[in-house]
Amino acid sequence: MRLKTRLVRSGLPGDPPTGAVNPPIYLSTTFEQESPGKPGAYEYIRTGNPTREALEKVMAELEGGARGLAFASGMAALQTILLLFSEGDHFIVGDDVYGGTYRLFARVFSRLGMKASFVDLSQPEELERHLTSRTRAIVVETPTNPLLKVINLQAMASFSHAHGLKLIVDNTFMTPYFQRPLELGADIVFHSATKYLAGHSDVLAGIAVVKDPELGEELHFLQNATGAVLSPFDSYLVLRGIRTLALRMEAHQRGALQVAQFLSERHDVAKVYYPGLPSHPGHHLARVQGEGFGGMVSFLLSDPERAAEVTRKVKLFTLAESLGGVESLISIPARMTHASIPPERRKELGIHDGLIRLSVGIEDPQDLVEDLRQALDETL
Ligand code: P1T
């Protein structure tokens, strides 16, 4: 079956005993045992829950992995993945990642004796320079948040495997609809399912999918042992979101391309970051390693001082963190999602105070373009 069909039909019917098309939301926290210590398929909600498992199986299938696991947030998924490692281990992490990912390495796992080097992975030759005898994994977002750099996943995979490292990919921006990192050699893929997978800005969730069943077992052990699992109701919502993922991703992308084209033709816009533009340095790579470019666009005004005013003048882009919902959002990463990165580091990375990030929703793209035009014209 083709992906668009699998997005809709994977795991159906959701409840064979009753024929219910969609899985029931099992709220029970515990399950009757036949005799002491002899549970049936389920024993306790943290260890396993049928609704959560329905989502986990669908995600494993869509990403092409052996096992999927659902967590209470994207950060909870990453946190649990990092618990696979030990004190003294070193990570090579993309330099342009979600601010919370940076914070988790720099301010939390650093306390547990794990080290991270933040490296521009759009230059794969940089890897060698940062490799140490304690390096255990490479952690990548592609395209990156918020600068939309495209990272060569096959290059990351061959370097990882040549040096016995694990390749961990945050696939939040692309979703399996546009990019499947496990097929390109990644070992673990994870998501903030809060974004496109759920798709309606009304659920916080995370997903991890692993290629190797044994690693899946280990991650399930940690999921159960540390407990940041996704609730049955939220599992249901994410699965419901996935059913329309193809339609939404196509619409997000259509809108993003029109918005990016419009912005790149304006004289008061200094730079537009969107991998779908042929002028983007990662355009060709994005074409060959995936099937689309997604719905995120960042841009820098020639006069960055105008950025805050633009966020106030737009009417169809809500000023808010997050992304991937049906409604368009606008944000200033330096002051919002990436504020946890020290200012001098942000400057080095190119996350300027005036950088604007758009999560292009599924509204009529012409309305979005007209709205941006009036907001930019008014602040000239
Ligand atoms: O918010 P949570 O579900 O815990 O996911 C964190 C996360 C992980 N990875 C990427 C690429 C992300 O963008 C995020 C969350 N990002 C935002 C809230 C944001 O506005 O960028």
GROMACS .gro file of C-alpha atoms and ligand atoms in nm:
model
  401
    1MET     CA    1   0.000   0.000   0.000
    2ARG     CA    2   0.116   0.351  -0.072
    3LEU     CA    3   0.192   0.587   0.214
    4LYS     CA    4  -0.123   0.798   0.170
    5THR     CA    5  -0.332   0.483   0.204
    6ARG     CA    6  -0.133   0.354   0.500
    7LEU     CA    7  -0.176   0.685   0.682
    8VAL     CA    8  -0.550   0.626   0.674
    9ARG     CA    9  -0.577   0.247   0.701
   10SER     CA   10  -0.288   0.136   0.917
   11GLY     CA   11  -0.421  -0.047   1.226
   12LEU     CA   12  -0.783  -0.065   1.105
   13PRO     CA   13  -1.025  -0.180   1.227
   14GLY     CA   14  -0.925  -0.033   1.560
   15ASP     CA   15  -1.108  -0.287   1.775
   16PRO     CA   16  -1.160  -0.626   1.604
   17PRO     CA   17  -1.387  -0.777   1.877
   18THR     CA   18  -1.652  -0.508   1.821
   19GLY     CA   19  -1.561  -0.401   1.468
   20ALA     CA   20  -1.525  -0.041   1.586
   21VAL     CA   21  -1.337   0.136   1.307
   22ASN     CA   22  -1.138   0.348   1.549
   23PRO     CA   23  -0.968   0.219   1.863
   24PRO     CA   24  -1.150   0.269   2.192
   25ILE     CA   25  -0.991   0.497   2.451
   26TYR     CA   26  -0.898   0.252   2.726
   27LEU     CA   27  -0.887   0.454   3.047
   28SER     CA   28  -0.842   0.169   3.293
   29THR     CA   29  -0.511   0.203   3.472
   30THR     CA   30  -0.489  -0.164   3.560
   31PHE     CA   31  -0.586  -0.504   3.419
   32GLU     CA   32  -0.703  -0.823   3.590
   33GLN     CA   33  -0.444  -1.099   3.627
   34GLU     CA   34  -0.521  -1.471   3.596
   35SER     CA   35  -0.307  -1.553   3.898
   36PRO     CA   36  -0.054  -1.346   4.096
   37GLY     CA   37   0.227  -1.226   3.869
   38LYS     CA   38   0.054  -1.376   3.560
   39PRO     CA   39  -0.092  -1.082   3.370
   40GLY     CA   40  -0.260  -1.108   3.033
   41ALA     CA   41  -0.151  -0.888   2.743
   42TYR     CA   42  -0.166  -0.583   2.971
   43GLU     CA   43  -0.099  -0.528   3.340
   44TYR     CA   44  -0.055  -0.160   3.425
   45ILE     CA   45  -0.113   0.152   3.216
   46ARG     CA   46   0.245   0.283   3.235
   47THR     CA   47   0.378  -0.047   3.102
   48GLY     CA   48   0.123  -0.083   2.824
   49ASN     CA   49  -0.212   0.057   2.716
   50PRO     CA   50  -0.410  -0.061   2.411
   51THR     CA   51  -0.487   0.291   2.283
   52ARG     CA   52  -0.126   0.401   2.317
   53GLU     CA   53  -0.012   0.080   2.150
   54ALA     CA   54  -0.247   0.142   1.857
   55LEU     CA   55  -0.064   0.473   1.795
   56GLU     CA   56   0.279   0.322   1.860
   57LYS     CA   57   0.222   0.046   1.603
   58VAL     CA   58   0.100   0.289   1.338
   59MET     CA   59   0.402   0.516   1.391
   60ALA     CA   60   0.644   0.221   1.375
   61GLU     CA   61   0.489   0.120   1.046
   62LEU     CA   62   0.492   0.470   0.897
   63GLU     CA   63   0.855   0.535   0.988
   64GLY     CA   64   0.959   0.184   0.880
   65GLY     CA   65   1.084   0.081   1.225
   66ALA     CA   66   1.057  -0.224   1.450
   67ARG     CA   67   0.899  -0.047   1.746
   68GLY     CA   68   0.723   0.278   1.821
   69LEU     CA   69   0.684   0.432   2.165
   70ALA     CA   70   0.465   0.725   2.262
   71PHE     CA   71   0.563   0.978   2.526
   72ALA     CA   72   0.408   1.269   2.712
   73SER     CA   73   0.595   1.524   2.494
   74GLY     CA   74   0.870   1.551   2.235
   75MET     CA   75   1.110   1.642   2.514
   76ALA     CA   76   1.002   1.335   2.712
   77ALA     CA   77   1.076   1.119   2.405
   78LEU     CA   78   1.425   1.270   2.369
   79GLN     CA   79   1.490   1.252   2.742
   80THR     CA   80   1.408   0.882   2.746
   81ILE     CA   81   1.625   0.820   2.437
   82LEU     CA   82   1.918   0.993   2.611
   83LEU     CA   83   1.875   0.763   2.911
   84LEU     CA   84   2.001   0.483   2.684
   85PHE     CA   85   2.343   0.644   2.738
   86SER     CA   86   2.570   0.681   3.043
   87GLU     CA   87   2.781   0.923   3.238
   88GLY     CA   88   3.085   1.037   3.040
   89ASP     CA   89   2.920   0.979   2.701
   90HIS     CA   90   2.955   1.251   2.438
   91PHE     CA   91   2.705   1.358   2.171
   92ILE     CA   92   2.748   1.552   1.850
   93VAL     CA   93   2.431   1.762   1.822
   94GLY     CA   94   2.323   1.989   1.538
   95ASP     CA   95   2.400   2.352   1.622
   96ASP     CA   96   2.059   2.472   1.504
   97VAL     CA   97   1.803   2.277   1.706
   98TYR     CA   98   1.488   2.357   1.902
   99GLY     CA   99   1.588   2.564   2.207
  100GLY     CA  100   1.446   2.300   2.442
  101THR     CA  101   1.668   2.033   2.284
  102TYR     CA  102   1.971   2.257   2.337
  103ARG     CA  103   1.863   2.318   2.698
  104LEU     CA  104   1.815   1.946   2.768
  105PHE     CA  105   2.176   1.875   2.667
  106ALA     CA  106   2.337   2.193   2.799
  107ARG     CA  107   2.158   2.225   3.132
  108VAL     CA  108   2.015   1.886   3.228
  109PHE     CA  109   2.214   1.593   3.087
  110SER     CA  110   2.536   1.790   3.140
  111ARG     CA  111   2.461   1.755   3.513
  112LEU     CA  112   2.455   1.378   3.470
  113GLY     CA  113   2.804   1.390   3.320
  114MET     CA  114   2.705   1.372   2.953
  115LYS     CA  115   2.868   1.616   2.714
  116ALA     CA  116   2.747   1.764   2.387
  117SER     CA  117   2.924   1.950   2.106
  118PHE     CA  118   2.691   2.165   1.896
  119VAL     CA  119   2.810   2.140   1.538
  120ASP     CA  120   2.699   2.277   1.200
  121LEU     CA  121   2.597   1.945   1.050
  122SER     CA  122   2.519   2.101   0.713
  123GLN     CA  123   2.898   2.068   0.676
  124PRO     CA  124   2.944   1.689   0.732
  125GLU     CA  125   3.325   1.729   0.721
  126GLU     CA  126   3.290   1.900   1.062
  127LEU     CA  127   3.204   1.565   1.222
  128GLU     CA  128   3.560   1.431   1.225
  129ARG     CA  129   3.687   1.733   1.420
  130HIS     CA  130   3.439   1.680   1.703
  131LEU     CA  131   3.461   1.302   1.733
  132THR     CA  132   3.610   1.181   2.063
  133SER     CA  133   3.670   0.836   2.206
  134ARG     CA  134   3.356   0.891   2.419
  135THR     CA  135   3.127   0.999   2.134
  136ARG     CA  136   2.824   0.772   2.126
  137ALA     CA  137   2.563   0.939   1.907
  138ILE     CA  138   2.479   1.212   1.657
  139VAL     CA  139   2.156   1.402   1.714
  140VAL     CA  140   2.011   1.578   1.411
  141GLU     CA  141   1.711   1.787   1.310
  142THR     CA  142   1.655   1.834   0.940
  143PRO     CA  143   1.544   2.082   0.831
  144THR     CA  144   1.665   2.262   1.141
  145ASN     CA  145   1.465   2.484   1.376
  146PRO     CA  146   1.457   2.781   1.306
  147LEU     CA  147   1.708   2.828   1.021
  148LEU     CA  148   1.583   2.543   0.801
  149LYS     CA  149   1.928   2.406   0.720
  150VAL     CA  150   1.911   2.071   0.541
  151ILE     CA  151   2.137   1.799   0.681
  152ASN     CA  152   2.256   1.505   0.474
  153LEU     CA  153   2.117   1.205   0.661
  154GLN     CA  154   2.300   0.944   0.455
  155ALA     CA  155   2.631   1.119   0.528
  156MET     CA  156   2.541   1.130   0.899
  157ALA     CA  157   2.448   0.758   0.890
  158SER     CA  158   2.766   0.643   0.719
  159PHE     CA  159   2.984   0.845   0.959
  160SER     CA  160   2.785   0.715   1.257
  161HIS     CA  161   2.812   0.355   1.158
  162ALA     CA  162   3.180   0.378   1.062
  163HIS     CA  163   3.247   0.495   1.420
  164GLY     CA  164   2.998   0.280   1.611
  165LEU     CA  165   2.767   0.572   1.692
  166LYS     CA  166   2.388   0.583   1.697
  167LEU     CA  167   2.215   0.827   1.461
  168ILE     CA  168   1.915   0.994   1.626
  169VAL     CA  169   1.694   1.211   1.403
  170ASP     CA  170   1.424   1.458   1.507
  171ASN     CA  171   1.173   1.425   1.222
  172THR     CA  172   0.921   1.675   1.361
  173PHE     CA  173   0.937   1.926   1.073
  174MET     CA  174   0.904   1.668   0.793
  175THR     CA  175   0.695   1.384   0.941
  176PRO     CA  176   0.712   1.041   0.776
  177TYR     CA  177   0.496   1.183   0.498
  178PHE     CA  178   0.792   1.380   0.361
  179GLN     CA  179   1.098   1.205   0.506
  180ARG     CA  180   1.178   0.865   0.658
  181PRO     CA  181   1.518   0.882   0.831
  182LEU     CA  182   1.528   0.511   0.926
  183GLU     CA  183   1.529   0.426   0.554
  184LEU     CA  184   1.833   0.653   0.516
  185GLY     CA  185   2.029   0.479   0.792
  186ALA     CA  186   1.914   0.642   1.118
  187ASP     CA  187   1.882   0.420   1.427
  188ILE     CA  188   1.620   0.622   1.615
  189VAL     CA  189   1.372   0.877   1.489
  190PHE     CA  190   1.169   1.093   1.722
  191HIS     CA  191   0.899   1.357   1.700
  192SER     CA  192   0.733   1.631   1.883
  193ALA     CA  193   0.394   1.484   1.789
  194THR     CA  194   0.252   1.806   1.935
  195LYS     CA  195   0.317   1.950   1.589
  196TYR     CA  196   0.219   1.809   1.249
  197LEU     CA  197   0.133   1.454   1.360
  198ALA     CA  198  -0.142   1.569   1.595
  199GLY     CA  199  -0.187   1.875   1.377
  200HIS     CA  200  -0.442   2.089   1.561
  201SER     CA  201  -0.245   2.260   1.841
  202ASP     CA  202  -0.444   2.079   2.106
  203VAL     CA  203  -0.227   1.795   2.229
  204LEU     CA  204   0.125   1.762   2.374
  205ALA     CA  205   0.291   1.437   2.267
  206GLY     CA  206   0.616   1.271   2.163
  207ILE     CA  207   0.700   0.962   1.959
  208ALA     CA  208   1.016   0.757   1.918
  209VAL     CA  209   1.062   0.483   1.659
  210VAL     CA  210   1.364   0.252   1.649
  211LYS     CA  211   1.491   0.024   1.377
  212ASP     CA  212   1.633  -0.252   1.592
  213PRO     CA  213   1.387  -0.460   1.800
  214GLU     CA  214   1.640  -0.506   2.082
  215LEU     CA  215   1.694  -0.132   2.110
  216GLY     CA  216   1.314  -0.103   2.106
  217GLU     CA  217   1.296  -0.338   2.405
  218GLU     CA  218   1.554  -0.130   2.592
  219LEU     CA  219   1.369   0.192   2.517
  220HIS     CA  220   1.042   0.035   2.629
  221PHE     CA  221   1.213  -0.065   2.954
  222LEU     CA  222   1.313   0.300   3.005
  223GLN     CA  223   0.970   0.428   2.903
  224ASN     CA  224   0.813   0.210   3.170
  225ALA     CA  225   1.086   0.269   3.429
  226THR     CA  226   1.084   0.649   3.402
  227GLY     CA  227   0.717   0.686   3.316
  228ALA     CA  228   0.676   0.982   3.079
  229VAL     CA  229   0.412   0.796   2.878
  230LEU     CA  230   0.136   0.942   2.661
  231SER     CA  231  -0.216   0.928   2.804
  232PRO     CA  232  -0.483   0.717   2.629
  233PHE     CA  233  -0.687   1.023   2.531
  234ASP     CA  234  -0.386   1.204   2.385
  235SER     CA  235  -0.281   0.884   2.207
  236TYR     CA  236  -0.625   0.878   2.045
  237LEU     CA  237  -0.593   1.242   1.937
  238VAL     CA  238  -0.251   1.190   1.777
  239LEU     CA  239  -0.377   0.885   1.589
  240ARG     CA  240  -0.678   1.084   1.471
  241GLY     CA  241  -0.444   1.358   1.349
  242ILE     CA  242  -0.231   1.110   1.155
  243ARG     CA  243  -0.531   1.005   0.943
  244THR     CA  244  -0.530   1.345   0.767
  245LEU     CA  245  -0.154   1.398   0.767
  246ALA     CA  246  -0.115   1.369   0.388
  247LEU     CA  247  -0.382   1.631   0.315
  248ARG     CA  248  -0.248   1.869   0.578
  249MET     CA  249   0.120   1.836   0.484
  250GLU     CA  250   0.039   1.903   0.118
  251ALA     CA  251  -0.160   2.212   0.217
  252HIS     CA  252   0.108   2.338   0.459
  253GLN     CA  253   0.368   2.298   0.187
  254ARG     CA  254   0.159   2.468  -0.080
  255GLY     CA  255   0.109   2.768   0.147
  256ALA     CA  256   0.471   2.778   0.260
  257LEU     CA  257   0.598   2.786  -0.098
  258GLN     CA  258   0.368   3.074  -0.192
  259VAL     CA  259   0.461   3.268   0.121
  260ALA     CA  260   0.833   3.205   0.068
  261GLN     CA  261   0.811   3.313  -0.297
  262PHE     CA  262   0.624   3.629  -0.201
  263LEU     CA  263   0.878   3.717   0.070
  264SER     CA  264   1.177   3.652  -0.155
  265GLU     CA  265   1.044   3.905  -0.408
  266ARG     CA  266   1.023   4.187  -0.152
  267HIS     CA  267   1.299   4.443  -0.136
  268ASP     CA  268   1.262   4.493   0.238
  269VAL     CA  269   1.328   4.122   0.309
  270ALA     CA  270   1.701   4.044   0.338
  271LYS     CA  271   1.679   3.666   0.352
  272VAL     CA  272   1.420   3.390   0.322
  273TYR     CA  273   1.485   3.043   0.463
  274TYR     CA  274   1.271   2.778   0.295
  275PRO     CA  275   1.419   2.457   0.152
  276GLY     CA  276   1.149   2.450  -0.118
  277LEU     CA  277   1.300   2.757  -0.288
  278PRO     CA  278   1.548   2.651  -0.558
  279SER     CA  279   1.784   2.923  -0.426
  280HIS     CA  280   1.805   2.752  -0.083
  281PRO     CA  281   2.149   2.588  -0.037
  282GLY     CA  282   1.985   2.263   0.081
  283HIS     CA  283   1.717   2.251  -0.193
  284HIS     CA  284   1.875   1.976  -0.401
  285LEU     CA  285   1.959   1.762  -0.097
  286ALA     CA  286   1.606   1.802   0.042
  287ARG     CA  287   1.472   1.686  -0.297
  288VAL     CA  288   1.676   1.368  -0.299
  289GLN     CA  289   1.646   1.265   0.065
  290GLY     CA  290   1.277   1.336   0.107
  291GLU     CA  291   0.955   1.397  -0.081
  292GLY     CA  292   0.882   1.751   0.032
  293PHE     CA  293   0.995   2.065   0.205
  294GLY     CA  294   0.737   2.116   0.477
  295GLY     CA  295   0.548   2.417   0.603
  296MET     CA  296   0.805   2.619   0.801
  297VAL     CA  297   0.946   2.945   0.665
  298SER     CA  298   1.183   3.186   0.839
  299PHE     CA  299   1.286   3.529   0.715
  300LEU     CA  300   1.497   3.824   0.808
  301LEU     CA  301   1.393   4.181   0.730
  302SER     CA  302   1.655   4.424   0.598
  303ASP     CA  303   1.565   4.631   0.902
  304PRO     CA  304   1.534   4.369   1.181
  305GLU     CA  305   1.399   4.637   1.418
  306ARG     CA  306   1.064   4.606   1.236
  307ALA     CA  307   1.017   4.239   1.328
  308ALA     CA  308   0.816   4.286   1.648
  309GLU     CA  309   0.592   4.542   1.477
  310VAL     CA  310   0.523   4.299   1.192
  311THR     CA  311   0.412   4.032   1.441
  312ARG     CA  312   0.163   4.286   1.580
  313LYS     CA  313   0.026   4.392   1.240
  314VAL     CA  314  -0.048   4.047   1.095
  315LYS     CA  315  -0.408   3.934   1.135
  316LEU     CA  316  -0.397   3.575   1.009
  317PHE     CA  317  -0.076   3.463   1.182
  318THR     CA  318  -0.118   3.419   1.557
  319LEU     CA  319   0.181   3.530   1.763
  320ALA     CA  320   0.260   3.207   1.947
  321GLU     CA  321   0.520   2.938   2.000
  322SER     CA  322   0.482   2.592   1.847
  323LEU     CA  323   0.409   2.491   1.491
  324GLY     CA  324   0.242   2.231   1.274
  325GLY     CA  325  -0.121   2.311   1.355
  326VAL     CA  326  -0.382   2.392   1.092
  327GLU     CA  327  -0.367   2.762   1.186
  328SER     CA  328  -0.074   2.986   1.086
  329LEU     CA  329   0.157   3.105   1.363
  330ILE     CA  330   0.428   3.371   1.374
  331SER     CA  331   0.713   3.391   1.622
  332ILE     CA  332   1.044   3.555   1.696
  333PRO     CA  333   1.265   3.259   1.791
  334ALA     CA  334   1.531   3.467   1.971
  335ARG     CA  335   1.269   3.594   2.215
  336MET     CA  336   1.047   3.287   2.227
  337THR     CA  337   1.135   2.927   2.135
  338HIS     CA  338   1.512   2.980   2.135
  339ALA     CA  339   1.542   3.224   2.426
  340SER     CA  340   1.717   2.951   2.631
  341ILE     CA  341   2.019   2.972   2.397
  342PRO     CA  342   2.265   3.236   2.526
  343PRO     CA  343   2.247   3.561   2.318
  344GLU     CA  344   2.610   3.549   2.201
  345ARG     CA  345   2.562   3.188   2.087
  346ARG     CA  346   2.242   3.283   1.902
  347LYS     CA  347   2.429   3.558   1.722
  348GLU     CA  348   2.704   3.316   1.614
  349LEU     CA  349   2.442   3.075   1.482
  350GLY     CA  350   2.252   3.339   1.286
  351ILE     CA  351   1.940   3.335   1.503
  352HIS     CA  352   1.919   3.714   1.491
  353ASP     CA  353   1.690   3.904   1.725
  354GLY     CA  354   1.488   4.011   1.419
  355LEU     CA  355   1.448   3.666   1.264
  356ILE     CA  356   1.080   3.585   1.209
  357ARG     CA  357   0.956   3.224   1.192
  358LEU     CA  358   0.627   3.127   1.030
  359SER     CA  359   0.440   2.803   1.073
  360VAL     CA  360   0.228   2.822   0.761
  361GLY     CA  361  -0.116   2.677   0.824
  362ILE     CA  362  -0.373   2.540   0.582
  363GLU     CA  363  -0.566   2.863   0.524
  364ASP     CA  364  -0.597   2.990   0.166
  365PRO     CA  365  -0.236   3.082   0.075
  366GLN     CA  366  -0.353   3.396  -0.107
  367ASP     CA  367  -0.506   3.528   0.216
  368LEU     CA  368  -0.181   3.457   0.400
  369VAL     CA  369   0.024   3.639   0.136
  370GLU     CA  370  -0.213   3.938   0.140
  371ASP     CA  371  -0.196   3.951   0.518
  372LEU     CA  372   0.184   3.951   0.519
  373ARG     CA  373   0.184   4.216   0.247
  374GLN     CA  374  -0.034   4.454   0.447
  375ALA     CA  375   0.169   4.394   0.765
  376LEU     CA  376   0.499   4.456   0.588
  377ASP     CA  377   0.367   4.761   0.399
  378GLU     CA  378   0.228   4.914   0.718
  379THR     CA  379   0.560   4.886   0.900
  380LEU     CA  380   0.776   5.023   0.617
  381P1T     O1  381   0.711   2.058   2.283
  381P1T     P1  382   0.747   1.912   2.277
  381P1T     O2  383   0.637   1.825   2.228
  381P1T     O3  384   0.809   1.863   2.402
  381P1T     O4  385   0.859   1.898   2.162
  381P1T     C1  386   0.982   1.962   2.166
  381P1T     C2  387   1.036   1.981   2.026
  381P1T     C3  388   1.120   1.886   1.973
  381P1T     N1  389   1.170   1.897   1.848
  381P1T     C4  390   1.139   2.001   1.769
  381P1T     C5  391   1.196   2.012   1.632
  381P1T     C6  392   1.052   2.100   1.817
  381P1T     O5  393   1.023   2.203   1.736
  381P1T     C7  394   1.000   2.091   1.949
  381P1T     C8  395   0.911   2.195   2.007
  381P1T     N2  396   0.914   2.315   1.936
  381P1T     C9  397   0.844   2.427   1.965
  381P1T    C10  398   0.759   2.439   2.068
  381P1T    C11  399   0.869   2.540   1.874
  381P1T     O6  400   0.789   2.636   1.870
  381P1T     O7  401   0.969   2.536   1.800
   0.00000   0.00000   0.00000
